């Protein structure tokens, strides 16, 4: 077999959509061996680890992975749902997908948002946006404090005039999440976005940040982005503030193509972009590093629909298409995208979110038939 691909359905509708993806991938006759791997809430509850070591070992032996979705819950609830034998052992729940991104250094979060003609959910026809979200740094680095330890507090007081405003606040009444941005992290995400624009014929790259207010972090990204942009003279770098971008994307979504941003802003920006082209049933993403990648629909486990084969698998098909593209299977990737677009345009098979009665597997069979 040419490829080894890990399938991680996870929780809830993760299983429904990966079953659907398997039908489509089988039809494409990709020369691949599929290995299923455990991830998610069930393994947190029963083993105290949502990303068991055996899964990590499987992933290390694979070229890439297709992931469904996992359930996550806040700290206290997570601790309470642990199997009685595992309670009070100091186990702390951490999102397995965030861990995967950090463990395999999957620094690109690629989120294409294209309005396929004929979808009743398109905000406007012709939208074709691609978000490059940095995937390992920023507020998601996990450097957080509550209460704030004395050493952290005194270091901040000694170095940041901004801390003066908090002089009267007790450390136990304060929480701090660090926005960590590095030069290298900024360079590589911006470079990947320009390469993508060049390879896929986009006419510009828009940097979406807020350097006028978060001066140091957004400032660093902006300076590095300008340097990288100079390596791609044919593609202009546009700069937009993240707040203004939310309005412009609603007003003039056709003006934009590739957008690049840091982790938190990218999380927000990509959800807005996804809603312009149909929302969670259409939103796919790739978590991509230099050697490994995990592809996923961006939606969660939607527990109320779990096992009902009701939700839209198009997001997962589009994630599969990103996977094929990343593997270098350009023809199969293009064929899959054309089949998805064909089914959307024909308008006969529509899941509930598109206003129709079709099931998850009806959609899979319709796409497979076109292939
Ligand atoms: P969700 O994305 O699971 O679902 C929200 C609602 O969106 C659903 O109830 C459904 O109405 C709709 N929806 C989602 N996927 C759809 C699809 N493929 N087709 C049609 N409609 C769809 O978000 P929610 O309810 O906030 O979270 C549920 C669980 O998923 C939580 O435990 C959350 O932490 C987790 N989650 C996991 C993610 C991941 O695995 N990457 C991402 C987001 C949430
Ligand atoms: Mg999100």
Short mmCIF file of C-alpha atoms and ligand atoms in Angstrom, two decimals:
data_model
loop_
_atom_site.label_atom_id
_atom_site.label_comp_id
_atom_site.label_asym_id
_atom_site.label_seq_id
_atom_site.Cartn_x
_atom_site.Cartn_y
_atom_site.Cartn_z
CA UNK A 1 0.00 0.00 0.00
CA UNK A 2 1.17 3.48 -0.83
CA UNK A 3 -0.25 5.26 2.23
CA UNK A 4 -1.10 4.51 5.81
CA UNK A 5 -3.93 6.67 7.16
CA UNK A 6 -5.18 6.75 10.75
CA UNK A 7 -8.94 7.12 11.16
CA UNK A 8 -9.94 8.71 14.47
CA UNK A 9 -13.74 8.98 14.64
CA UNK A 10 -13.82 10.18 18.26
CA UNK A 11 -17.18 10.94 19.87
CA UNK A 12 -20.77 11.58 18.82
CA UNK A 13 -21.26 12.41 15.15
CA UNK A 14 -17.53 11.89 14.58
CA UNK A 15 -18.40 8.26 13.90
CA UNK A 16 -21.29 9.15 11.55
CA UNK A 17 -19.19 11.41 9.37
CA UNK A 18 -16.17 9.11 9.21
CA UNK A 19 -18.40 6.21 8.14
CA UNK A 20 -19.59 8.46 5.33
CA UNK A 21 -16.02 9.45 4.42
CA UNK A 22 -15.01 5.79 4.22
CA UNK A 23 -17.66 5.18 1.54
CA UNK A 24 -16.26 8.03 -0.55
CA UNK A 25 -12.60 7.08 -0.02
CA UNK A 26 -13.33 3.46 -0.94
CA UNK A 27 -14.95 4.64 -4.16
CA UNK A 28 -11.86 6.69 -4.96
CA UNK A 29 -9.81 3.49 -4.57
CA UNK A 30 -6.99 5.31 -2.84
CA UNK A 31 -4.07 2.93 -2.40
CA UNK A 32 -4.18 3.15 1.39
CA UNK A 33 -4.30 1.08 4.51
CA UNK A 34 -6.65 2.56 7.15
CA UNK A 35 -5.84 2.09 10.83
CA UNK A 36 -8.46 3.04 13.36
CA UNK A 37 -7.28 4.82 16.48
CA UNK A 38 -8.94 5.69 19.80
CA UNK A 39 -9.50 9.31 20.79
CA UNK A 40 -12.02 11.26 22.84
CA UNK A 41 -14.21 11.45 25.88
CA UNK A 42 -14.82 7.73 26.28
CA UNK A 43 -11.08 7.20 26.79
CA UNK A 44 -10.84 10.10 29.20
CA UNK A 45 -13.60 8.61 31.34
CA UNK A 46 -12.39 5.03 31.30
CA UNK A 47 -8.61 5.46 31.07
CA UNK A 48 -7.97 9.03 32.18
CA UNK A 49 -6.50 9.93 28.79
CA UNK A 50 -8.41 11.27 25.79
CA UNK A 51 -5.37 10.63 23.61
CA UNK A 52 -4.00 7.23 24.70
CA UNK A 53 -0.35 6.42 24.10
CA UNK A 54 -1.32 3.56 21.72
CA UNK A 55 -3.00 6.13 19.47
CA UNK A 56 0.15 8.24 19.39
CA UNK A 57 2.11 5.13 18.39
CA UNK A 58 -0.32 4.43 15.53
CA UNK A 59 -0.10 8.04 14.34
CA UNK A 60 3.71 7.86 14.30
CA UNK A 61 3.44 4.97 11.84
CA UNK A 62 0.99 6.79 9.55
CA UNK A 63 1.34 9.39 6.79
CA UNK A 64 -1.58 11.41 8.09
CA UNK A 65 -4.91 11.12 9.85
CA UNK A 66 -8.58 11.84 9.29
CA UNK A 67 -10.30 12.88 12.51
CA UNK A 68 -14.02 13.19 13.31
CA UNK A 69 -14.74 15.16 16.49
CA UNK A 70 -14.41 14.87 20.23
CA UNK A 71 -16.52 15.94 23.17
CA UNK A 72 -14.79 18.24 25.65
CA UNK A 73 -16.11 19.59 28.93
CA UNK A 74 -14.91 22.18 31.46
CA UNK A 75 -12.38 21.19 34.11
CA UNK A 76 -14.77 20.38 37.00
CA UNK A 77 -17.16 18.33 34.85
CA UNK A 78 -14.28 16.44 33.28
CA UNK A 79 -12.96 15.47 36.71
CA UNK A 80 -16.42 14.44 37.92
CA UNK A 81 -17.03 12.10 34.96
CA UNK A 82 -13.83 10.12 35.46
CA UNK A 83 -14.24 6.45 36.40
CA UNK A 84 -14.26 6.20 40.23
CA UNK A 85 -10.93 4.32 40.23
CA UNK A 86 -9.29 7.26 38.44
CA UNK A 87 -10.65 10.08 40.59
CA UNK A 88 -8.45 12.21 42.85
CA UNK A 89 -5.28 11.07 41.09
CA UNK A 90 -4.50 14.54 39.78
CA UNK A 91 -5.51 13.70 36.19
CA UNK A 92 -6.21 16.86 34.18
CA UNK A 93 -8.24 16.85 30.97
CA UNK A 94 -6.59 18.53 27.98
CA UNK A 95 -8.11 18.72 24.53
CA UNK A 96 -6.61 15.86 22.51
CA UNK A 97 -6.73 17.85 19.29
CA UNK A 98 -4.78 20.73 20.84
CA UNK A 99 -2.28 18.17 22.16
CA UNK A 100 -1.92 16.61 18.71
CA UNK A 101 -1.26 20.00 17.17
CA UNK A 102 1.52 20.66 19.67
CA UNK A 103 2.96 17.13 19.81
CA UNK A 104 3.33 16.82 16.01
CA UNK A 105 4.05 20.53 15.51
CA UNK A 106 1.07 20.92 13.17
CA UNK A 107 1.60 24.64 12.86
CA UNK A 108 -0.72 25.38 9.95
CA UNK A 109 -4.45 25.34 10.40
CA UNK A 110 -5.74 25.54 6.85
CA UNK A 111 -9.41 26.40 6.43
CA UNK A 112 -10.72 26.90 2.92
CA UNK A 113 -14.22 28.38 2.67
CA UNK A 114 -15.67 28.21 -0.81
CA UNK A 115 -19.28 28.87 -1.82
CA UNK A 116 -20.16 25.92 -4.06
CA UNK A 117 -22.75 27.05 -6.63
CA UNK A 118 -26.30 26.10 -5.77
CA UNK A 119 -25.92 25.62 -2.04
CA UNK A 120 -28.94 27.20 -0.36
CA UNK A 121 -26.69 28.22 2.52
CA UNK A 122 -24.31 30.47 0.58
CA UNK A 123 -24.25 33.98 1.94
CA UNK A 124 -23.24 35.14 -1.51
CA UNK A 125 -22.19 33.23 -4.66
CA UNK A 126 -18.52 33.38 -5.61
CA UNK A 127 -16.99 33.51 -2.13
CA UNK A 128 -13.60 31.79 -2.08
CA UNK A 129 -11.68 32.41 1.14
CA UNK A 130 -8.76 30.49 2.62
CA UNK A 131 -7.76 31.07 6.23
CA UNK A 132 -4.22 30.26 7.39
CA UNK A 133 -4.44 30.15 11.16
CA UNK A 134 -1.27 29.63 13.20
CA UNK A 135 -1.94 26.51 15.21
CA UNK A 136 0.56 26.17 18.07
CA UNK A 137 1.19 29.56 19.69
CA UNK A 138 -0.72 32.55 21.00
CA UNK A 139 -3.36 32.20 23.71
CA UNK A 140 -3.58 28.47 22.95
CA UNK A 141 -0.01 27.77 24.11
CA UNK A 142 -1.47 26.82 27.49
CA UNK A 143 0.58 29.30 29.54
CA UNK A 144 -2.05 30.46 32.02
CA UNK A 145 -2.28 31.41 35.68
CA UNK A 146 -5.07 31.57 38.24
CA UNK A 147 -4.39 32.57 40.92
CA UNK A 148 -1.30 34.38 39.73
CA UNK A 149 1.85 33.06 41.47
CA UNK A 150 3.92 35.69 43.30
CA UNK A 151 6.96 35.16 41.06
CA UNK A 152 4.92 35.75 37.91
CA UNK A 153 3.28 38.78 39.41
CA UNK A 154 6.47 40.46 40.56
CA UNK A 155 8.16 39.76 37.23
CA UNK A 156 5.26 41.42 35.44
CA UNK A 157 5.22 44.38 37.83
CA UNK A 158 8.93 44.92 37.30
CA UNK A 159 8.65 44.79 33.50
CA UNK A 160 5.26 46.07 32.43
CA UNK A 161 3.93 49.57 33.08
CA UNK A 162 0.50 48.18 32.21
CA UNK A 163 0.48 46.25 35.50
CA UNK A 164 0.10 49.54 37.44
CA UNK A 165 -3.61 49.51 36.70
CA UNK A 166 -3.97 46.26 38.67
CA UNK A 167 -2.05 47.28 41.80
CA UNK A 168 -5.08 46.99 44.07
CA UNK A 169 -6.18 43.59 42.74
CA UNK A 170 -5.44 40.50 44.80
CA UNK A 171 -3.54 37.73 42.96
CA UNK A 172 -6.36 35.30 43.69
CA UNK A 173 -8.75 37.65 41.90
CA UNK A 174 -6.62 37.72 38.78
CA UNK A 175 -6.25 35.32 35.84
CA UNK A 176 -3.60 35.62 33.15
CA UNK A 177 -3.43 33.87 29.77
CA UNK A 178 -0.27 34.56 27.82
CA UNK A 179 -0.30 35.49 24.17
CA UNK A 180 2.98 33.99 23.04
CA UNK A 181 4.13 34.75 19.50
CA UNK A 182 7.54 33.89 18.08
CA UNK A 183 9.45 35.17 15.08
CA UNK A 184 9.87 31.62 13.72
CA UNK A 185 6.20 30.80 14.26
CA UNK A 186 5.17 33.97 12.44
CA UNK A 187 7.55 33.40 9.57
CA UNK A 188 6.49 29.86 8.82
CA UNK A 189 2.73 30.44 8.86
CA UNK A 190 3.05 33.53 6.66
CA UNK A 191 5.40 31.73 4.27
CA UNK A 192 2.97 28.79 3.89
CA UNK A 193 0.14 31.24 3.15
CA UNK A 194 2.10 32.96 0.39
CA UNK A 195 3.17 29.64 -1.13
CA UNK A 196 -0.46 28.53 -1.13
CA UNK A 197 -1.61 31.78 -2.77
CA UNK A 198 1.06 31.37 -5.43
CA UNK A 199 0.30 27.71 -6.13
CA UNK A 200 -3.45 28.18 -6.21
CA UNK A 201 -3.74 31.44 -8.10
CA UNK A 202 -4.92 33.79 -5.35
CA UNK A 203 -4.11 37.41 -6.06
CA UNK A 204 -3.33 38.64 -2.54
CA UNK A 205 -2.64 37.64 1.04
CA UNK A 206 -4.34 39.58 3.83
CA UNK A 207 -2.69 39.67 7.24
CA UNK A 208 -5.41 39.93 9.88
CA UNK A 209 -4.02 41.22 13.19
CA UNK A 210 -4.27 44.17 15.59
CA UNK A 211 -0.80 45.74 15.79
CA UNK A 212 -2.09 49.15 16.82
CA UNK A 213 -3.29 47.76 20.17
CA UNK A 214 -1.55 44.45 20.92
CA UNK A 215 1.65 46.10 19.83
CA UNK A 216 4.30 43.54 20.67
CA UNK A 217 2.68 40.29 19.51
CA UNK A 218 0.75 41.55 16.50
CA UNK A 219 3.64 43.90 15.82
CA UNK A 220 6.11 41.03 15.57
CA UNK A 221 3.87 39.10 13.19
CA UNK A 222 3.33 42.18 11.05
CA UNK A 223 7.04 42.93 10.71
CA UNK A 224 7.85 39.33 9.83
CA UNK A 225 4.96 39.17 7.36
CA UNK A 226 6.31 42.20 5.51
CA UNK A 227 9.71 40.52 5.18
CA UNK A 228 8.23 37.27 3.88
CA UNK A 229 5.97 39.20 1.49
CA UNK A 230 9.07 40.70 -0.12
CA UNK A 231 9.99 37.18 -1.27
CA UNK A 232 6.74 37.02 -3.26
CA UNK A 233 6.68 40.23 -5.29
CA UNK A 234 3.77 39.08 -7.47
CA UNK A 235 1.41 38.75 -4.51
CA UNK A 236 0.61 41.91 -2.53
CA UNK A 237 0.31 41.77 1.26
CA UNK A 238 -2.76 43.56 2.55
CA UNK A 239 -3.03 44.36 6.25
CA UNK A 240 -6.33 44.55 8.10
CA UNK A 241 -7.29 44.87 11.75
CA UNK A 242 -9.18 41.83 12.94
CA UNK A 243 -12.21 43.75 14.17
CA UNK A 244 -12.63 45.71 10.96
CA UNK A 245 -12.15 42.51 8.99
CA UNK A 246 -15.30 41.06 10.54
CA UNK A 247 -17.28 43.89 8.96
CA UNK A 248 -15.50 43.88 5.62
CA UNK A 249 -15.93 40.16 5.17
CA UNK A 250 -19.67 40.55 5.58
CA UNK A 251 -19.78 43.62 3.35
CA UNK A 252 -17.36 42.61 0.57
CA UNK A 253 -16.53 38.91 0.94
CA UNK A 254 -15.53 38.62 -2.72
CA UNK A 255 -12.66 41.05 -2.25
CA UNK A 256 -10.62 38.60 -0.20
CA UNK A 257 -8.75 35.37 -0.87
CA UNK A 258 -5.97 34.01 1.32
CA UNK A 259 -5.92 35.40 4.87
CA UNK A 260 -3.25 34.71 7.46
CA UNK A 261 -3.44 35.27 11.19
CA UNK A 262 -2.49 34.06 14.65
CA UNK A 263 -4.26 31.30 16.55
CA UNK A 264 -7.03 33.08 18.50
CA UNK A 265 -7.94 35.60 15.81
CA UNK A 266 -7.85 32.74 13.32
CA UNK A 267 -10.27 30.70 15.38
CA UNK A 268 -12.78 33.55 15.21
CA UNK A 269 -12.07 34.60 11.63
CA UNK A 270 -12.40 31.06 10.30
CA UNK A 271 -15.77 30.54 11.96
CA UNK A 272 -17.08 33.70 10.37
CA UNK A 273 -15.67 32.70 6.99
CA UNK A 274 -17.21 29.23 7.35
CA UNK A 275 -20.64 30.65 8.04
CA UNK A 276 -20.50 32.65 4.80
CA UNK A 277 -20.41 29.37 2.88
CA UNK A 278 -22.83 27.18 4.79
CA UNK A 279 -21.60 26.81 8.34
CA UNK A 280 -20.54 23.71 10.24
CA UNK A 281 -21.77 21.22 7.66
CA UNK A 282 -19.31 22.70 5.14
CA UNK A 283 -16.31 23.75 7.20
CA UNK A 284 -13.19 21.60 6.81
CA UNK A 285 -9.69 22.05 8.08
CA UNK A 286 -6.21 20.64 7.90
CA UNK A 287 -3.74 20.72 10.80
CA UNK A 288 -0.52 20.54 8.86
CA UNK A 289 3.12 20.23 9.86
CA UNK A 290 6.22 19.54 7.82
CA UNK A 291 5.88 15.75 8.05
CA UNK A 292 2.45 14.90 9.43
CA UNK A 293 -1.08 16.24 9.18
CA UNK A 294 -4.51 15.72 10.71
CA UNK A 295 -7.57 16.59 8.64
CA UNK A 296 -10.97 17.22 10.23
CA UNK A 297 -14.36 18.80 9.86
CA UNK A 298 -14.31 21.82 12.17
CA UNK A 299 -17.59 20.97 13.87
CA UNK A 300 -17.77 19.21 17.21
CA UNK A 301 -19.41 15.97 18.32
CA UNK A 302 -23.01 17.34 18.29
CA UNK A 303 -24.17 14.82 20.91
CA UNK A 304 -27.86 15.31 20.18
CA UNK A 305 -27.40 13.87 16.68
CA UNK A 306 -24.92 11.12 17.58
CA UNK A 307 -25.50 7.88 15.72
CA UNK A 308 -28.53 9.21 13.84
CA UNK A 309 -26.73 9.65 10.51
CA UNK A 310 -28.49 12.95 10.11
CA UNK A 311 -25.68 15.52 9.96
CA UNK A 312 -23.99 16.81 6.83
CA UNK A 313 -20.80 14.92 5.93
CA UNK A 314 -19.70 17.47 3.30
CA UNK A 315 -17.30 19.09 5.80
CA UNK A 316 -15.62 15.72 6.27
CA UNK A 317 -15.54 15.07 2.50
CA UNK A 318 -13.88 18.46 2.01
CA UNK A 319 -11.39 17.54 4.76
CA UNK A 320 -10.71 14.30 2.87
CA UNK A 321 -10.13 16.35 -0.24
CA UNK A 322 -7.55 18.46 1.65
CA UNK A 323 -5.92 15.22 2.76
CA UNK A 324 -5.69 13.88 -0.80
CA UNK A 325 -4.24 17.17 -1.95
CA UNK A 326 -1.64 17.14 0.84
CA UNK A 327 -0.70 13.54 0.00
CA UNK A 328 -0.04 14.69 -3.56
CA UNK A 329 -3.07 12.87 -5.01
CA UNK A 330 -4.08 15.94 -6.98
CA UNK A 331 -6.32 14.14 -9.46
CA UNK A 332 -8.28 12.30 -6.80
CA UNK A 333 -8.56 15.52 -4.77
CA UNK A 334 -9.94 17.38 -7.78
CA UNK A 335 -12.33 14.53 -8.63
CA UNK A 336 -13.66 14.49 -5.07
CA UNK A 337 -14.19 18.23 -5.03
CA UNK A 338 -15.95 18.08 -8.40
CA UNK A 339 -18.24 15.29 -7.17
CA UNK A 340 -19.13 17.24 -4.02
CA UNK A 341 -19.80 20.38 -6.08
CA UNK A 342 -21.89 18.32 -8.52
CA UNK A 343 -24.11 16.94 -5.77
CA UNK A 344 -24.57 20.41 -4.27
CA UNK A 345 -25.41 21.94 -7.65
CA UNK A 346 -27.89 19.17 -8.55
CA UNK A 347 -29.77 19.96 -5.33
CA UNK A 348 -31.44 16.55 -5.05
CA UNK A 349 -29.60 15.30 -1.97
CA UNK A 350 -29.71 17.71 0.93
CA UNK A 351 -29.18 17.08 4.62
CA UNK A 352 -31.31 18.83 7.24
CA UNK A 353 -29.03 21.86 7.55
CA UNK A 354 -29.52 22.45 3.80
CA UNK A 355 -33.28 22.18 4.23
CA UNK A 356 -33.63 18.61 2.97
CA UNK A 357 -34.53 15.15 4.29
CA UNK A 358 -31.39 13.25 3.18
CA UNK A 359 -29.23 11.30 5.59
CA UNK A 360 -25.47 11.39 6.12
CA UNK A 361 -25.12 8.17 4.13
CA UNK A 362 -27.44 9.35 1.32
CA UNK A 363 -25.00 12.20 0.84
CA UNK A 364 -22.06 9.79 0.86
CA UNK A 365 -23.67 7.54 -1.74
CA UNK A 366 -24.57 10.51 -3.95
CA UNK A 367 -20.97 11.73 -3.94
CA UNK A 368 -19.65 8.19 -4.48
CA UNK A 369 -22.01 7.75 -7.45
CA UNK A 370 -20.64 10.86 -9.13
CA UNK A 371 -17.13 9.59 -8.63
P1 LIG B 1 -21.01 21.15 17.52
O1 LIG B 1 -20.20 21.61 16.37
O2 LIG B 1 -20.79 19.77 17.97
O3 LIG B 1 -22.55 21.28 17.15
C1 LIG B 1 -23.32 22.45 17.24
C2 LIG B 1 -24.53 22.33 16.35
O4 LIG B 1 -24.15 22.56 15.01
C3 LIG B 1 -25.15 20.94 16.33
O5 LIG B 1 -26.05 20.74 17.36
C4 LIG B 1 -25.80 20.92 14.99
O6 LIG B 1 -27.04 21.61 15.05
C5 LIG B 1 -24.85 21.71 14.13
N1 LIG B 1 -23.88 20.86 13.41
C6 LIG B 1 -22.64 20.49 13.79
N2 LIG B 1 -22.08 19.71 12.86
C7 LIG B 1 -22.98 19.59 11.86
C8 LIG B 1 -22.98 18.91 10.61
N3 LIG B 1 -21.94 18.18 10.19
N4 LIG B 1 -24.09 19.00 9.84
C9 LIG B 1 -25.14 19.70 10.25
N5 LIG B 1 -25.20 20.37 11.40
C10 LIG B 1 -24.13 20.32 12.20
O7 LIG B 1 -20.77 22.18 18.72
P2 LIG B 1 -21.22 22.13 20.25
O8 LIG B 1 -22.61 21.61 20.35
O9 LIG B 1 -20.92 23.44 20.79
O10 LIG B 1 -20.23 21.09 20.94
C11 LIG B 1 -20.50 19.71 21.14
C12 LIG B 1 -19.25 19.04 21.66
O11 LIG B 1 -18.23 19.06 20.65
C13 LIG B 1 -18.65 19.75 22.87
O12 LIG B 1 -18.23 18.77 23.78
C14 LIG B 1 -17.49 20.53 22.30
O13 LIG B 1 -16.49 20.73 23.25
C15 LIG B 1 -17.04 19.62 21.19
N6 LIG B 1 -16.32 20.29 20.08
C16 LIG B 1 -15.33 19.58 19.49
C17 LIG B 1 -14.66 20.08 18.40
C18 LIG B 1 -13.64 19.20 17.74
O14 LIG B 1 -13.61 18.01 17.99
N7 LIG B 1 -12.80 19.72 16.87
C19 LIG B 1 -14.94 21.41 17.86
C20 LIG B 1 -16.06 22.05 18.50
C21 LIG B 1 -16.71 21.51 19.58
MG1 LIG B 2 -13.34 26.92 16.66
#
